[in-house]
CSV table of C-alpha atoms in Angstrom, one decimal:
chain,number,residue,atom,x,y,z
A,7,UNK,CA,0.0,0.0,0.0
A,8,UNK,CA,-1.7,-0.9,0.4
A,9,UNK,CA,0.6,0.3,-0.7
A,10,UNK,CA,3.2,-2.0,-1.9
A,11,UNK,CA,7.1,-1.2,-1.0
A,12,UNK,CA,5.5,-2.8,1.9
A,13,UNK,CA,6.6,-4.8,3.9
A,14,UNK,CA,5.2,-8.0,5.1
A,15,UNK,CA,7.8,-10.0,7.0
A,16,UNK,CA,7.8,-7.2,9.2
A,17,UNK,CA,5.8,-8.0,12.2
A,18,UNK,CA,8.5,-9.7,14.4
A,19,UNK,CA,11.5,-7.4,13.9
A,20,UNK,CA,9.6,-4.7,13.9
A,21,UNK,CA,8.0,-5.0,17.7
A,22,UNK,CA,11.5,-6.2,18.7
A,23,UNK,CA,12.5,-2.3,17.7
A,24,UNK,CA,10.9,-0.2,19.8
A,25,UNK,CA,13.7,0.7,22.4
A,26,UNK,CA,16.3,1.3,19.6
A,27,UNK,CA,13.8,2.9,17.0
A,28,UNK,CA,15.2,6.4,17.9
A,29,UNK,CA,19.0,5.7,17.9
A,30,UNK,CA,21.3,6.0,15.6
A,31,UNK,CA,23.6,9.0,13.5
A,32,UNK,CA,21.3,12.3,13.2
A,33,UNK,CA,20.9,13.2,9.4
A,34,UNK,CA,21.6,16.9,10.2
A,35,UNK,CA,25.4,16.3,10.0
A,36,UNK,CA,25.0,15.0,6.4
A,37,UNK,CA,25.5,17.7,3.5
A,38,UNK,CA,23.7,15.2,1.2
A,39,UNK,CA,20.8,15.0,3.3
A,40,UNK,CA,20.6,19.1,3.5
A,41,UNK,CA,21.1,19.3,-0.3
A,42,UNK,CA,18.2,16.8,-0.6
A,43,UNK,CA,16.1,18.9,1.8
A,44,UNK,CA,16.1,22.0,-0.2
A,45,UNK,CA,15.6,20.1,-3.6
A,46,UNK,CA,12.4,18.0,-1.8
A,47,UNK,CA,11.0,21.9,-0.4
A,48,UNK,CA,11.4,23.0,-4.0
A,49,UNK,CA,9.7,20.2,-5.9
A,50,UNK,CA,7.0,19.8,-3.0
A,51,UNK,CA,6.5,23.8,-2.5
A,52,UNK,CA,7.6,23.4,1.4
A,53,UNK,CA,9.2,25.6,3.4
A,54,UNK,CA,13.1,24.8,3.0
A,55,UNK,CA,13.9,25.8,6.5
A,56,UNK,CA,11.1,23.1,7.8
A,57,UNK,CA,12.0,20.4,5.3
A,58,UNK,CA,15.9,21.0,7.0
A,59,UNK,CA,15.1,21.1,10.3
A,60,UNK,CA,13.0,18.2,10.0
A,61,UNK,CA,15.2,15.7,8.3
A,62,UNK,CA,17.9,17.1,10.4
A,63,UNK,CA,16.3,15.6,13.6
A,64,UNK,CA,15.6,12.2,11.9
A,65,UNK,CA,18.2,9.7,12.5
A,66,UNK,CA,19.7,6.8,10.7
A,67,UNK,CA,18.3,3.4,12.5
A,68,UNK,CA,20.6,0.3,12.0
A,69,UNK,CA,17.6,-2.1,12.6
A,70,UNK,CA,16.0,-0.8,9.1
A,71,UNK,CA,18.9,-1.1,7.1
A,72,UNK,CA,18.5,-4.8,8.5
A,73,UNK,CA,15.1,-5.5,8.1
A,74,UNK,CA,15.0,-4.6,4.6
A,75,UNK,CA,18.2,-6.7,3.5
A,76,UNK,CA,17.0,-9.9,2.0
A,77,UNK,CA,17.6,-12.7,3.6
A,78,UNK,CA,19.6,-15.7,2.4
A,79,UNK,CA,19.3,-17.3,-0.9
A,80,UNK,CA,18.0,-20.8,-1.0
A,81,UNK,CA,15.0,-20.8,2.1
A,82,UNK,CA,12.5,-22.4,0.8
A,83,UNK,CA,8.7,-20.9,0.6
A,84,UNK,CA,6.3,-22.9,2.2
A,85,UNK,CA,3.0,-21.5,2.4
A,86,UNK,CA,1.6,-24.3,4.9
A,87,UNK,CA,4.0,-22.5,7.7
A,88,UNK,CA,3.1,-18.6,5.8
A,89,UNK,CA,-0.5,-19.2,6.4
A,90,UNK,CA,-0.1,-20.8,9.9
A,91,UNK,CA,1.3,-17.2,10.9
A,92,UNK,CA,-2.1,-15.6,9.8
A,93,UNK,CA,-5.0,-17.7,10.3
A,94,UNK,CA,-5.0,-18.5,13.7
A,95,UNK,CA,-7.1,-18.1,16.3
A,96,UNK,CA,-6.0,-15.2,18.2
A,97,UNK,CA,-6.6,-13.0,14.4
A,98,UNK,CA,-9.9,-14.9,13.8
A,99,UNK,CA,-11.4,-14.1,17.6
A,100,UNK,CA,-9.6,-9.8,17.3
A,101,UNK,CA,-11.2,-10.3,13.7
A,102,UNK,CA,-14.4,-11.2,14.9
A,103,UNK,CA,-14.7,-8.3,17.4
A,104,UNK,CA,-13.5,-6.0,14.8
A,105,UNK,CA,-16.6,-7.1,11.8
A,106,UNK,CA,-19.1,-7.2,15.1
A,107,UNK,CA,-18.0,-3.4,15.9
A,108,UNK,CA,-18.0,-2.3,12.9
A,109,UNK,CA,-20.6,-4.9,10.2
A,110,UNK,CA,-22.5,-1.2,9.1
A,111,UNK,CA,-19.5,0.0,7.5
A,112,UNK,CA,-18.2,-2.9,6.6
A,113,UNK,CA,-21.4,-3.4,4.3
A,114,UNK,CA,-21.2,0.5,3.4
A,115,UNK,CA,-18.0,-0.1,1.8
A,116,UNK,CA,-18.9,-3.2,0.5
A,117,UNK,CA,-22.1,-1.6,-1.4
A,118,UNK,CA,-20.3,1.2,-2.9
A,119,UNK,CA,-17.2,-0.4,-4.1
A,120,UNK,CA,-18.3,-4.0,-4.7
A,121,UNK,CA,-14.8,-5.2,-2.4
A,122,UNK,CA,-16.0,-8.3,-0.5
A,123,UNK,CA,-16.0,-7.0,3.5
A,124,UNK,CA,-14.2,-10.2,3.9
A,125,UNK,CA,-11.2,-9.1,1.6
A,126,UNK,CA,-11.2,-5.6,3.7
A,127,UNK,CA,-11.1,-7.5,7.1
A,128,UNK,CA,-8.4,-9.5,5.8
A,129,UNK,CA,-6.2,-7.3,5.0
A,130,UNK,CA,-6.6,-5.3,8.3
A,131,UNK,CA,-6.0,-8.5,10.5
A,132,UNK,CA,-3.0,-9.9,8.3
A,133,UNK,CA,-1.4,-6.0,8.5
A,134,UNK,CA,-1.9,-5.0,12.3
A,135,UNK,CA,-4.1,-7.8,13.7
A,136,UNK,CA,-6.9,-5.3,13.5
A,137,UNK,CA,-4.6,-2.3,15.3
A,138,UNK,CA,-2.7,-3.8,17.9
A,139,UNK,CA,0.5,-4.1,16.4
A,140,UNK,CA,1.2,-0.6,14.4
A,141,UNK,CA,5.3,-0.8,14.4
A,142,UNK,CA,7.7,1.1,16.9
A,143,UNK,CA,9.6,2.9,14.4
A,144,UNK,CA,9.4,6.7,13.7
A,145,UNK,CA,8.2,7.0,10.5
A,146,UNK,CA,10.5,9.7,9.4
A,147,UNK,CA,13.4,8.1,10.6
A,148,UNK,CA,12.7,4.9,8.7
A,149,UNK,CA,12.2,6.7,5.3
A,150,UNK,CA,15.2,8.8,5.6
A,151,UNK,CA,17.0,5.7,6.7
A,152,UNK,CA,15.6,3.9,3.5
A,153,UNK,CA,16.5,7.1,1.2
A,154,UNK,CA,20.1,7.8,2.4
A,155,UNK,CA,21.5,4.4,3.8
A,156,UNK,CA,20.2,1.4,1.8
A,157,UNK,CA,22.2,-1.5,2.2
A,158,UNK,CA,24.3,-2.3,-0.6
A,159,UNK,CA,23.7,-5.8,-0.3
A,160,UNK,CA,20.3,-5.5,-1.7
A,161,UNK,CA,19.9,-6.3,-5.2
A,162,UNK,CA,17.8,-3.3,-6.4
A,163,UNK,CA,19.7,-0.7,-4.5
A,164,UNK,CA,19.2,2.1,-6.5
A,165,UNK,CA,15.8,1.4,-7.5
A,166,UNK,CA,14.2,1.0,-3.9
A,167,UNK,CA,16.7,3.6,-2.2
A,168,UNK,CA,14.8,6.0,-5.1
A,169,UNK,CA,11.6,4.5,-3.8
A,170,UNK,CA,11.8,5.5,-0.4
A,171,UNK,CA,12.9,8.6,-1.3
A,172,UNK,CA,9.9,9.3,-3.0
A,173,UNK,CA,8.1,7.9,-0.1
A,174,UNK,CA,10.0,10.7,2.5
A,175,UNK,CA,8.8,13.7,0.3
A,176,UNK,CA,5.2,12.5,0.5
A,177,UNK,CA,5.3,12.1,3.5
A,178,UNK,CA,7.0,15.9,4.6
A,179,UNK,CA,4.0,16.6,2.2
A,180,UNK,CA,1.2,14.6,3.8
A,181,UNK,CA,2.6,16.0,7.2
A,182,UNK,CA,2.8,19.1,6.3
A,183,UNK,CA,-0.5,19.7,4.3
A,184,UNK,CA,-2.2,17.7,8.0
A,185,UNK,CA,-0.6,19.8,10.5
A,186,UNK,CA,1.0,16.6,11.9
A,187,UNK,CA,4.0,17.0,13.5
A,188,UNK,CA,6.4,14.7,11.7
A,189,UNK,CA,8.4,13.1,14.5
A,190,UNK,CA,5.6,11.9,15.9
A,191,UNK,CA,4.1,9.3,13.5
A,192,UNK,CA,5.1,5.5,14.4
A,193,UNK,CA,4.7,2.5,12.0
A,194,UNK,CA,6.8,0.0,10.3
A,195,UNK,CA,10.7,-0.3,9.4
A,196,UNK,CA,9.4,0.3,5.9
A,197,UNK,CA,7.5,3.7,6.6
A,198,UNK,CA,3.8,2.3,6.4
A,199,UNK,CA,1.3,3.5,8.9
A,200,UNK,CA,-1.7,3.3,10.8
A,201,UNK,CA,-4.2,0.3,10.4
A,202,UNK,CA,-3.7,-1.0,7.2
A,203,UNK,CA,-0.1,0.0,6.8
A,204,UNK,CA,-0.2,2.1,4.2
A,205,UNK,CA,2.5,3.9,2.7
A,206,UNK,CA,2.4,7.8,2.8
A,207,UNK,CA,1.7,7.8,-0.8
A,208,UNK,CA,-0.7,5.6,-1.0
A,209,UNK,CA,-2.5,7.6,2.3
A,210,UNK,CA,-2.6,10.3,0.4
A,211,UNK,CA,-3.8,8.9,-2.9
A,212,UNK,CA,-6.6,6.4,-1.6
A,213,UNK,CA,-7.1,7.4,1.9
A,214,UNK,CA,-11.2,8.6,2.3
A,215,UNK,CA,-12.8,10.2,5.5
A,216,UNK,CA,-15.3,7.7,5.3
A,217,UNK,CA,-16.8,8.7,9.1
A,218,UNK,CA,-17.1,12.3,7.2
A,219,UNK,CA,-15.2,14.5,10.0
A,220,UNK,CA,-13.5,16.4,7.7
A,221,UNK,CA,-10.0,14.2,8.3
A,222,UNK,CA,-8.0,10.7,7.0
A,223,UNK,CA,-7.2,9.2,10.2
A,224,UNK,CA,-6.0,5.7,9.6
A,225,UNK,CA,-4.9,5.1,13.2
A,226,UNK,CA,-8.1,6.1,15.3
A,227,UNK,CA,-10.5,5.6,13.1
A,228,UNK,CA,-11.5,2.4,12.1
A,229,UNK,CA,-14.3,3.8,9.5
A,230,UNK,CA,-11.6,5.5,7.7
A,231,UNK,CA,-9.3,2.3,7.5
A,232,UNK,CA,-12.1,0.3,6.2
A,233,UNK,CA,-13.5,3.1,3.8
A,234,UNK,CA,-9.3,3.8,2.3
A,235,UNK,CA,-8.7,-0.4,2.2
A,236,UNK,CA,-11.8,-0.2,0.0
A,237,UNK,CA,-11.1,2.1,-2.3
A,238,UNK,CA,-7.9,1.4,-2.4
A,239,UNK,CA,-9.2,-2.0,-4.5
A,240,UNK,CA,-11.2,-0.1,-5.9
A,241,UNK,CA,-8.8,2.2,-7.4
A,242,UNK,CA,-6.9,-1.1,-8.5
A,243,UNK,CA,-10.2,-2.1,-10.6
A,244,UNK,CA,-11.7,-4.7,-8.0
A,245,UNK,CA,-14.3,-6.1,-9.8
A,246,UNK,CA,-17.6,-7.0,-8.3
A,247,UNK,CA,-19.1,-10.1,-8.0
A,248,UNK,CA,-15.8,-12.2,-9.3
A,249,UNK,CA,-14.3,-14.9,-7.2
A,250,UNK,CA,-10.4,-14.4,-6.1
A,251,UNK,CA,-9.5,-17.7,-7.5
A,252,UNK,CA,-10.6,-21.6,-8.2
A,253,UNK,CA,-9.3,-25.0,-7.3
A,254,UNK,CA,-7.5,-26.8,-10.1
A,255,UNK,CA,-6.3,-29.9,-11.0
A,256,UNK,CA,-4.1,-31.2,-13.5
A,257,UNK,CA,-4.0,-33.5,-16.3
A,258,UNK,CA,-0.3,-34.6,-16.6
A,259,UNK,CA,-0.6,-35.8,-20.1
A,260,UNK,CA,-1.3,-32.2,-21.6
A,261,UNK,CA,0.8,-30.1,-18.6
A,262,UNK,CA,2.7,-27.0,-19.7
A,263,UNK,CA,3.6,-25.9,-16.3
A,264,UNK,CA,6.4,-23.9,-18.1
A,265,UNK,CA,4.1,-21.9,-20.2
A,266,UNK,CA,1.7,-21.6,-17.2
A,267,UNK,CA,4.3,-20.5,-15.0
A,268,UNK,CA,6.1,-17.5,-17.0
A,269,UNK,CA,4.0,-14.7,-16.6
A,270,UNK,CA,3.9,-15.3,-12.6
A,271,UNK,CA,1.1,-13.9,-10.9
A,272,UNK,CA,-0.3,-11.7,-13.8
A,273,UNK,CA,-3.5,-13.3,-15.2
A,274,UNK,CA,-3.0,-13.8,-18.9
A,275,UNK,CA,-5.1,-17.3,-19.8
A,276,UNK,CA,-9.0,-18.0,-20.4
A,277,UNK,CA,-10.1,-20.8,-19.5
A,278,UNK,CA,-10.1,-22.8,-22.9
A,279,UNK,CA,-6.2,-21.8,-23.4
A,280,UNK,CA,-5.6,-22.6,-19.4
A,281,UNK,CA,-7.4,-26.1,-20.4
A,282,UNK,CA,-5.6,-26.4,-23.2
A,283,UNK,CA,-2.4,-26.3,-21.2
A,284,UNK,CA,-3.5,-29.3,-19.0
A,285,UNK,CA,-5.3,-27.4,-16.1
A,286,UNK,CA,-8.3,-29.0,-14.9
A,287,UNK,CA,-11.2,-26.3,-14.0
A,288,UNK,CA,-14.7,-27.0,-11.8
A,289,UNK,CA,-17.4,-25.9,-13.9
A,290,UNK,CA,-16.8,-22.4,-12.0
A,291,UNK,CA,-13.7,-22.0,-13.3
A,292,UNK,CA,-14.7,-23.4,-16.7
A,293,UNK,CA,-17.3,-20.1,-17.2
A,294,UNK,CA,-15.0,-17.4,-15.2
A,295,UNK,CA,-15.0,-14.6,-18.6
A,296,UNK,CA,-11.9,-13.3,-17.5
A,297,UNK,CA,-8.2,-14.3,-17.7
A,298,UNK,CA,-6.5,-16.5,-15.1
A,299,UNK,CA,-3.0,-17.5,-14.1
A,300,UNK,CA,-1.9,-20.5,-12.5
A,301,UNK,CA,-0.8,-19.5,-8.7
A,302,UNK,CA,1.9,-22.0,-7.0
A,303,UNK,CA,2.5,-22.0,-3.7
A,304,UNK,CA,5.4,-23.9,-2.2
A,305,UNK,CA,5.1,-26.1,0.6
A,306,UNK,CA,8.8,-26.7,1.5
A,307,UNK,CA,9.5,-30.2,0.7
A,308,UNK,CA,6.5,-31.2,0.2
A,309,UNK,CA,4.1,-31.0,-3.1
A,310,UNK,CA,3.5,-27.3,-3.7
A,311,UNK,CA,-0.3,-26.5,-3.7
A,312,UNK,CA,-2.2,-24.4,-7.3
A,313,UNK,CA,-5.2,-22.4,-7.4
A,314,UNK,CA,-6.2,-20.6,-10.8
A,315,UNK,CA,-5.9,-16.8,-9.7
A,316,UNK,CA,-8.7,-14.0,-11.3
A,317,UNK,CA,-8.2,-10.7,-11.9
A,318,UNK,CA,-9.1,-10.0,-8.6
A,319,UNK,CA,-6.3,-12.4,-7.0
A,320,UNK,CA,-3.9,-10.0,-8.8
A,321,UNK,CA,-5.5,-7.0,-7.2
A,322,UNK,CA,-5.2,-8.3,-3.9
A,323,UNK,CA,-1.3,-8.5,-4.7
A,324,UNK,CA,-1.2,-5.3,-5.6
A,325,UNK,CA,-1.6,-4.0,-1.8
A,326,UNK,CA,1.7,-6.6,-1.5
A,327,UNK,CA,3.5,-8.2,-4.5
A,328,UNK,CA,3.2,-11.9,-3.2
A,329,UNK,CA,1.0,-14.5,-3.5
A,330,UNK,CA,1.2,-16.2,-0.4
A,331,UNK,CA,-0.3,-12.8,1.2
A,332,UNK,CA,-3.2,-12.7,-0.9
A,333,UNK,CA,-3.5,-16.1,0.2
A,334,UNK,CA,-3.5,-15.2,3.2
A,335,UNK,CA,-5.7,-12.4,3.1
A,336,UNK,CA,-8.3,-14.1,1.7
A,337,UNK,CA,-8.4,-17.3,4.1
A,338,UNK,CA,-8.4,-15.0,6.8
A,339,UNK,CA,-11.4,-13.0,5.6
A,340,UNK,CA,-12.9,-16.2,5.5
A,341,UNK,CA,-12.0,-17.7,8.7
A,342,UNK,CA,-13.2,-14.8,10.2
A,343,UNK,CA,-16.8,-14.6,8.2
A,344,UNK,CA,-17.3,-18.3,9.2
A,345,UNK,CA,-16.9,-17.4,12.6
A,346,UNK,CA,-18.9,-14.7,12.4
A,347,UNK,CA,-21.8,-16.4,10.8
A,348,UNK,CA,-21.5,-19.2,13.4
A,349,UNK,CA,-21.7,-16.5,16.1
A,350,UNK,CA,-24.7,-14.7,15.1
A,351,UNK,CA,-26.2,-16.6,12.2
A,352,UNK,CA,-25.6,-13.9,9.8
A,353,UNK,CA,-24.8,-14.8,6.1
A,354,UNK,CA,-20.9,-14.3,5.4
């Protein structure tokens, strides 16, 4: 975001943080860092003397430049474990009280932007477990860390260094424009915030006062964070009514896993050319008018398990490029709708 430079593995390491989240080398004493201040002020119309003063009391954070390395070539995936992290019962019962407190605007947002309230409660319980775990780090310190002092180990330096960069200026802007003071903000090691971890772009680019006080608050108000996950899908052409995905099967003889597996996550086959290729659709999948792709997720050492993803799958992984989160996302939704049906009798 949500939002995508994102950020999920960061749940552990970043509530480990919280005591060190302010130390670390202050950026005043960098002439780079001053140079970039004025040319941010200039292409964001800020005040030069506030875009200055402000980076100059953020402060380079070790435990970022850390998080965001990669970690070693060769673990395997195994979405079995992945998905153990997420549906469980302490997300399902927070998930539960969350859709209870709030089912009238889960079913506003539903109705005007067609995005299942399950999808929207999955995606708050997988990113904060519905609030209660926000990330320790000062969100200006993270970004500045990510803009100045990316770790050259990472493959994409340049690219993602630019990234965060871009990141930093929206969020002096977002700041700024809020009267927020910008040492104050808290989120993850990657610079998302609030509820549903958005970035400061994407805050200010789908974030909606959907409680209509006037604001975007996505960390006190939990109308806002369900009316911004929302359109947030929406704004990523969510389309109503269509499944995320169906089961498949395959028949060996006719398999082109190869072709199937090239374009990755993006769907790019209708059903007759999926078949074709030696999928095996339920009648579901057999009528689905749209394209598909063939989702694998690894199980370690054992068999890896397929789905054929939608169009709306691939929206899903455009909050986070992965998908074993939308995965996630959308078995949690439904954990927690079952429960919730089971509860109260409503229909999920």
């Amino acid at each position: 975001m949500g939002a995508t430079g994102k950020k999920h593995a960061k749940s552990k390491a970043v509530t480990k943080a919280s005591a060190a989240a302010t130390e670390g080398t202050p950026y005043g004493d960098r002439e780079d860092v001053m140079r970039m201040a004025d040319d941010i002020a200039q292409r964001r119309n800020l005040d030069p003397a506030w875009v200055r003063a402000t980076l100059s009391k953020a402060r380079m954070v070790p435990s970022v430049v850390r998080a965001i390395t990669p970690p070693a070539v060769g673990t395997p995936k195994n979405w079995a474990l992945y998905r153990s992290r997420f549906v469980e019962p302490i997300r399902i019962r927070a998930g539960v009280k969350f859709w209870l407190a709030n089912q009238e605007t889960l079913a506003r947002a539903e109705a005007q932007t067609g995005v299942p309230a399950s999808i929207i409660v999955g995606i708050i319980g997988v990113e904060t477990i519905y609030g209660q775990q926000l990330g320790n780090y000062r969100v200006i310190d993270a970004l500045t860390t990510l803009s100045f002092d990316f770790p050259d180990a990472h493959p994409r330096k340049a690219a993602r260094a630019a990234y965060f960069l871009t990141e930093l200026e929206a969020y002096l802007s977002l700041t700024q424009r809020t009267g927020t003071d910008p040492m104050a903000l808290r989120g993850s090691y990657a610079g998302a915030m609030g509820w549903p971890q958005f970035m400061p772009s994407s805050w200010a680019k789908y974030g909606i006062d959907f409680d209509a006080d006037s604001r975007v608050d996505l960390f006190h108000s939990q109308a806002d964070v369900i009316g911004s996950v929302a359109n947030y899908f929406q704004a990523f052409k969510w389309q109503r009514g269509m499944p995320t995905h169906y089961p498949v099967q395959f028949d060996m003889a006719r398999l082109d896993q190869a072709a199937l597996m090239a374009p990755d996550i993006v769907p790019t086959f209708s059903p007759p050319t999926m078949q074709d290729k030696g999928v095996v659709l339920d009648a579901a999948g057999q009528a689905h008018a749209g394209l598909l792709a063939l989702i694998e997720l690894q199980n370690g050492a054992e068999p890896p398990t397929y789905v054929a993803g939608t169009e709306n799958f691939y929206v899903i992984t455009r909050y986070n490029w992965s998908s074993y989160y939308a995965m996630a996302v959308i078995d949690l939704g439904q954990a927690v709708a079952q429960a919730v049906q089971a509860q109260t009798g409503m229909p999920k």
